[in-house]
Amino acid sequence: MSTFELIINGKPFTVDAEPDMPLLWVLRDLLRLTGAKYSCGNGYCGACTVHKDGEAIRSCVTPVSTIGNAKITTIEGLISGDKLHPVQQAWIDEQVAQCGYCQPGQIMSAVALLTNNPNPSDKDIDDAMSGNLCRCGTYPRVRKAIRSAIKSLSTGATTADAT
Amino acid sequence: MSDPVKINRRDFLKISAGTGAGFIIGISFAGCDNNQSPGAEKTSADSFMPSAWLSISPDNTITIKIAEVDMGQGVMTALPMLIAEELEADWSKIKVEHAPLEPAYGYQVTGGSDTIRTSWNTLRNAGAIAKTMLLAAAAKTWNVPESECIAEQSFIVHKPSQRKLSYGELAKAASSVPIPKSVTLKTPGQFRLLGQSMPRLDNLEKINGTAVYGIDVMLPGLLTAAIKHCPVFGGKLKSVDSGNAEKVSGVKKVVKLEAAVAVVADNYWSAQKGLQALNIVWDKGPNQDVSSQTISTSLQQAVHKNEKIVQNKGAAEAVINGSSRIVEAVYELPFQAHATMEPMNCTAYVKDGKCDVWVSTQEPSGAQNTAFNEVFSGLGKQIEKLKQRLNGGRLESVRIHKTAIGGGFGRRFKSDYVSEAIKIAKSVDAPVKLIWSREEDIQHDFYRPVTFHNMKAALDIEGLPAAWIHQSAGPKGLHGASFLYNIENVLTTVSSIDNIVPLGAWRSIHHSFNAFAIECFIDELAYAAKQDPVDYRLKLLNKDERLKNVVELVAEKSDWRQPAPEGHFRGIAALECFGSYVAQVAEISMTKTDEVKVHRVVCAFDCGLMVNPDTVRAQIEGGILFGLTAAIKSSITIKDGRVEQSNFHDFQLIRLNETPEIDIHLVNNTSPPGGVGETPVPPIAPAVANAVFAATGKRIRSLPVTKLI
């Protein structure tokens, strides 16, 4: 057991964990941030996606000992105040979610894509999003929502009402 | 206005609330056994009916309780719409809650694409009754004739004087109004809400991470369990050496089950590490030689037995025997897994003769029955049942807490993981959350059955089928095939094989495999007759307007009569199921490595009246993609008595980059609502297979398509 100082959603946390414990279970079981989901445990499905210094990572295969000083952002950290992130707003506007289980991971992948590439091509979207599985089949709406978020981000509408 | 609906007063229970809680209408339904013992077996799916409560608080909030579960299909929004329409409620004031497991709601189960169908009249009645009572209360308050009052946007308005009172203000007075003897429901032309695309009410929590699925349940002192089942079906646990597991940090206990071992720990990671440190010896049992090959051989031998005649119209065998134009084909379909994104899990706390269960389930009442049987036995069970009777049917010793559900598709009718969680929880003095790994989820599902289909037809002088024989074989209880094509001589039979693989309902049940055989074979007949597959179907659909209509619509919208883009090929399939009509055209190309790429799917869909058209579209998009995984990506195969696949690397789901353009055309139709969740699934596999034939000249007779090319 070791002690780790983590910065998650802008706040410092101290956790005692085995060094090989994946970040996902640190978030879920130790810090009770359950927005990132367990689904495959092998990095195949993307349900556990969070950001490490803005890059999308699979937290289910990322040992907590590898995080160091990196800033971690989870779905819970996307909202600023009561304002939804424009990508979340796009998800509502396009009525993407069905069961919703994979959606935190989908949204985190989409935000990472648009942060690094504000005007992605269809292929860029395919490449960034094809590692996030959805059994309900929300992919057509994921595509639409990303297109819609690109528009709202480019017109400067950076926030939207959380209600 | 439609004809008045008579109210069976015994079926409605009115609770007047003198405590400021407002006006509550409870509805229970004829045919629903309110006194059903939780320990009792359910007899038939038809005997379970939904029910709901609506309450209006003094602050004008309308709370609607939903006894159906929402696993993504949108009923948390659609069901309140039914009530709000007739109640003339202000939609922004509607709140929705899960109904508790209480007798007034009947047996709670969601499936069979029947939520809207079974709720259509009952929930609209509930809204209309409440409105009628609010009108009466307002008229009495103002001392004016009811005929001068109208209901709109959660207010009763006295038209001549323009006075108005909110539903909240009238709640108390409405509680003392007699329940009306009959109500008149609105006609489709009068709907203001039904047929409008309303945003889902449970959207925000699903995109901000606050939705609580079963796997997200947290309780003080919660422990977590991981489990490993005997990989071979029918095997058992022989012995387990837990020495190393107990040394793993955080591990609390190793629990032996009949055919599984669980490790209980402080958190899931420790539990998994503990599980991996176990030295388990399985008694692999009698099924180690079973494989997909042996199953296939059994199916091929069984199919000719004709154990059960499903349909025998005319003289199909005689006509075929006397024909010189016979077409034959066989089709074989594999097991399929549900692979819900949220793996099976359940949290249980057993203490002081009481049990609390938190679970994502399609069948809360089934989970309660399972829990009851796990917690109580012998005299204890009898005492609990007596207490339940004295309690008006409410089972207070076993409480089911509903959660958000990360996908169902038929898997979550089963309560196997509930049973396991309680067995584990009984051995520790703390609440325990059992989480199955993805590997356990894929390898211990209740699978869509494997089936074999032997098809034979005789063509008449015009090339149309004069006779049709469809023999199918599969595990016991297989549902025979049926269709709406007008063929004079039809023989349909089913035969069974011995089976070791756990089976269950898989989105669209038997339609997924029967429609594949039927729609591929019809296509084969059309080509044998040198006729266009759309024209051929239309000729055979001369007795079913609605199916014929969607076939015509999909042909028009897919440009069927025009050449496909260069290198692209089209295939069609259509059917009726769950009371709705669907036709799909798949447009594909073959890659250089002979893989199928699906570019576009055009879908024409007629489900009668639509409550929330946007969720109808979402279900169609999702149904097509669910079916496409089975059509071109994955299957479950058996070797050495166990499932060969274990995770998403070898049970691959369709991905975003493989998602075709989906072009949906909904038919406006005022027939009573049909099912939506499952109907879009069956046609996609045969539509793709028929398109692959158009592209390659090669018939696809088993799935997924990738296997054959």
PDB file of N, CA and C in Angstrom, chain B residues 13 32 68 109 153 165 169 246 250 262 344 372 395 515 594 621 652 665 686:
ATOM      1  N   LEU B  13     -58.318   2.918  -6.812  1.00  0.00           N
ATOM      2  CA  LEU B  13     -58.214   3.137  -5.391  1.00  0.00           C
ATOM      3  C   LEU B  13     -57.864   4.591  -5.203  1.00  0.00           C
ATOM      4  N   CYS B  32     -54.643  -8.190 -12.842  1.00  0.00           N
ATOM      5  CA  CYS B  32     -53.393  -8.152 -12.093  1.00  0.00           C
ATOM      6  C   CYS B  32     -53.658  -8.702 -10.711  1.00  0.00           C
ATOM      7  N   GLU B  68     -42.760   0.414 -14.970  1.00  0.00           N
ATOM      8  CA  GLU B  68     -41.884  -0.179 -15.989  1.00  0.00           C
ATOM      9  C   GLU B  68     -40.480   0.380 -15.777  1.00  0.00           C
ATOM     10  N   VAL B 109     -42.302  -6.138 -14.582  1.00  0.00           N
ATOM     11  CA  VAL B 109     -41.363  -6.672 -15.561  1.00  0.00           C
ATOM     12  C   VAL B 109     -41.477  -5.819 -16.817  1.00  0.00           C
ATOM     13  N   GLN B 153     -53.233  22.998 -19.333  1.00  0.00           N
ATOM     14  CA  GLN B 153     -51.920  23.307 -18.751  1.00  0.00           C
ATOM     15  C   GLN B 153     -51.936  23.326 -17.221  1.00  0.00           C
ATOM     16  N   LEU B 165     -58.186  28.000 -11.454  1.00  0.00           N
ATOM     17  CA  LEU B 165     -57.562  27.399 -10.279  1.00  0.00           C
ATOM     18  C   LEU B 165     -56.566  26.347 -10.760  1.00  0.00           C
ATOM     19  N   GLU B 169     -54.055  23.802  -6.436  1.00  0.00           N
ATOM     20  CA  GLU B 169     -55.047  24.445  -5.570  1.00  0.00           C
ATOM     21  C   GLU B 169     -56.301  23.577  -5.424  1.00  0.00           C
ATOM     22  N   GLU B 246      -6.164 -14.980   0.486  1.00  0.00           N
ATOM     23  CA  GLU B 246      -6.384 -14.343   1.785  1.00  0.00           C
ATOM     24  C   GLU B 246      -5.240 -13.413   2.179  1.00  0.00           C
ATOM     25  N   GLY B 250      -6.742  -6.226   1.506  1.00  0.00           N
ATOM     26  CA  GLY B 250      -8.148  -5.847   1.327  1.00  0.00           C
ATOM     27  C   GLY B 250      -9.108  -7.016   1.223  1.00  0.00           C
ATOM     28  N   ALA B 262     -16.475 -16.833  -4.985  1.00  0.00           N
ATOM     29  CA  ALA B 262     -16.456 -15.372  -4.912  1.00  0.00           C
ATOM     30  C   ALA B 262     -15.438 -14.943  -3.872  1.00  0.00           C
ATOM     31  N   MET B 344     -23.241  -7.602 -15.301  1.00  0.00           N
ATOM     32  CA  MET B 344     -24.164  -8.028 -14.254  1.00  0.00           C
ATOM     33  C   MET B 344     -23.595  -7.638 -12.900  1.00  0.00           C
ATOM     34  N   PHE B 372     -36.324 -13.346  -2.038  1.00  0.00           N
ATOM     35  CA  PHE B 372     -37.146 -13.965  -0.988  1.00  0.00           C
ATOM     36  C   PHE B 372     -36.761 -15.433  -0.804  1.00  0.00           C
ATOM     37  N   LEU B 395     -44.461  -7.038   0.679  1.00  0.00           N
ATOM     38  CA  LEU B 395     -43.412  -7.866   1.271  1.00  0.00           C
ATOM     39  C   LEU B 395     -42.342  -6.931   1.838  1.00  0.00           C
ATOM     40  N   ALA B 515     -36.718 -14.699 -39.043  1.00  0.00           N
ATOM     41  CA  ALA B 515     -36.765 -13.730 -40.142  1.00  0.00           C
ATOM     42  C   ALA B 515     -35.546 -13.870 -41.046  1.00  0.00           C
ATOM     43  N   ASP B 594     -12.486  -8.693 -48.979  1.00  0.00           N
ATOM     44  CA  ASP B 594     -13.740  -9.441 -48.933  1.00  0.00           C
ATOM     45  C   ASP B 594     -14.495  -9.289 -47.626  1.00  0.00           C
ATOM     46  N   GLU B 621     -32.604   3.205 -34.772  1.00  0.00           N
ATOM     47  CA  GLU B 621     -31.141   3.308 -34.988  1.00  0.00           C
ATOM     48  C   GLU B 621     -30.430   2.231 -34.168  1.00  0.00           C
ATOM     49  N   GLN B 652     -16.790  -8.802 -30.615  1.00  0.00           N
ATOM     50  CA  GLN B 652     -16.690  -7.402 -31.030  1.00  0.00           C
ATOM     51  C   GLN B 652     -18.062  -6.813 -31.303  1.00  0.00           C
ATOM     52  N   HIS B 665     -37.784   6.263 -42.137  1.00  0.00           N
ATOM     53  CA  HIS B 665     -39.044   6.847 -42.607  1.00  0.00           C
ATOM     54  C   HIS B 665     -40.189   6.260 -41.816  1.00  0.00           C
ATOM     55  N   PRO B 686     -30.804 -10.297 -42.628  1.00  0.00           N
ATOM     56  CA  PRO B 686     -31.131 -10.766 -43.988  1.00  0.00           C
ATOM     57  C   PRO B 686     -30.961  -9.688 -45.051  1.00  0.00           C
TER      58      PRO B 686
END
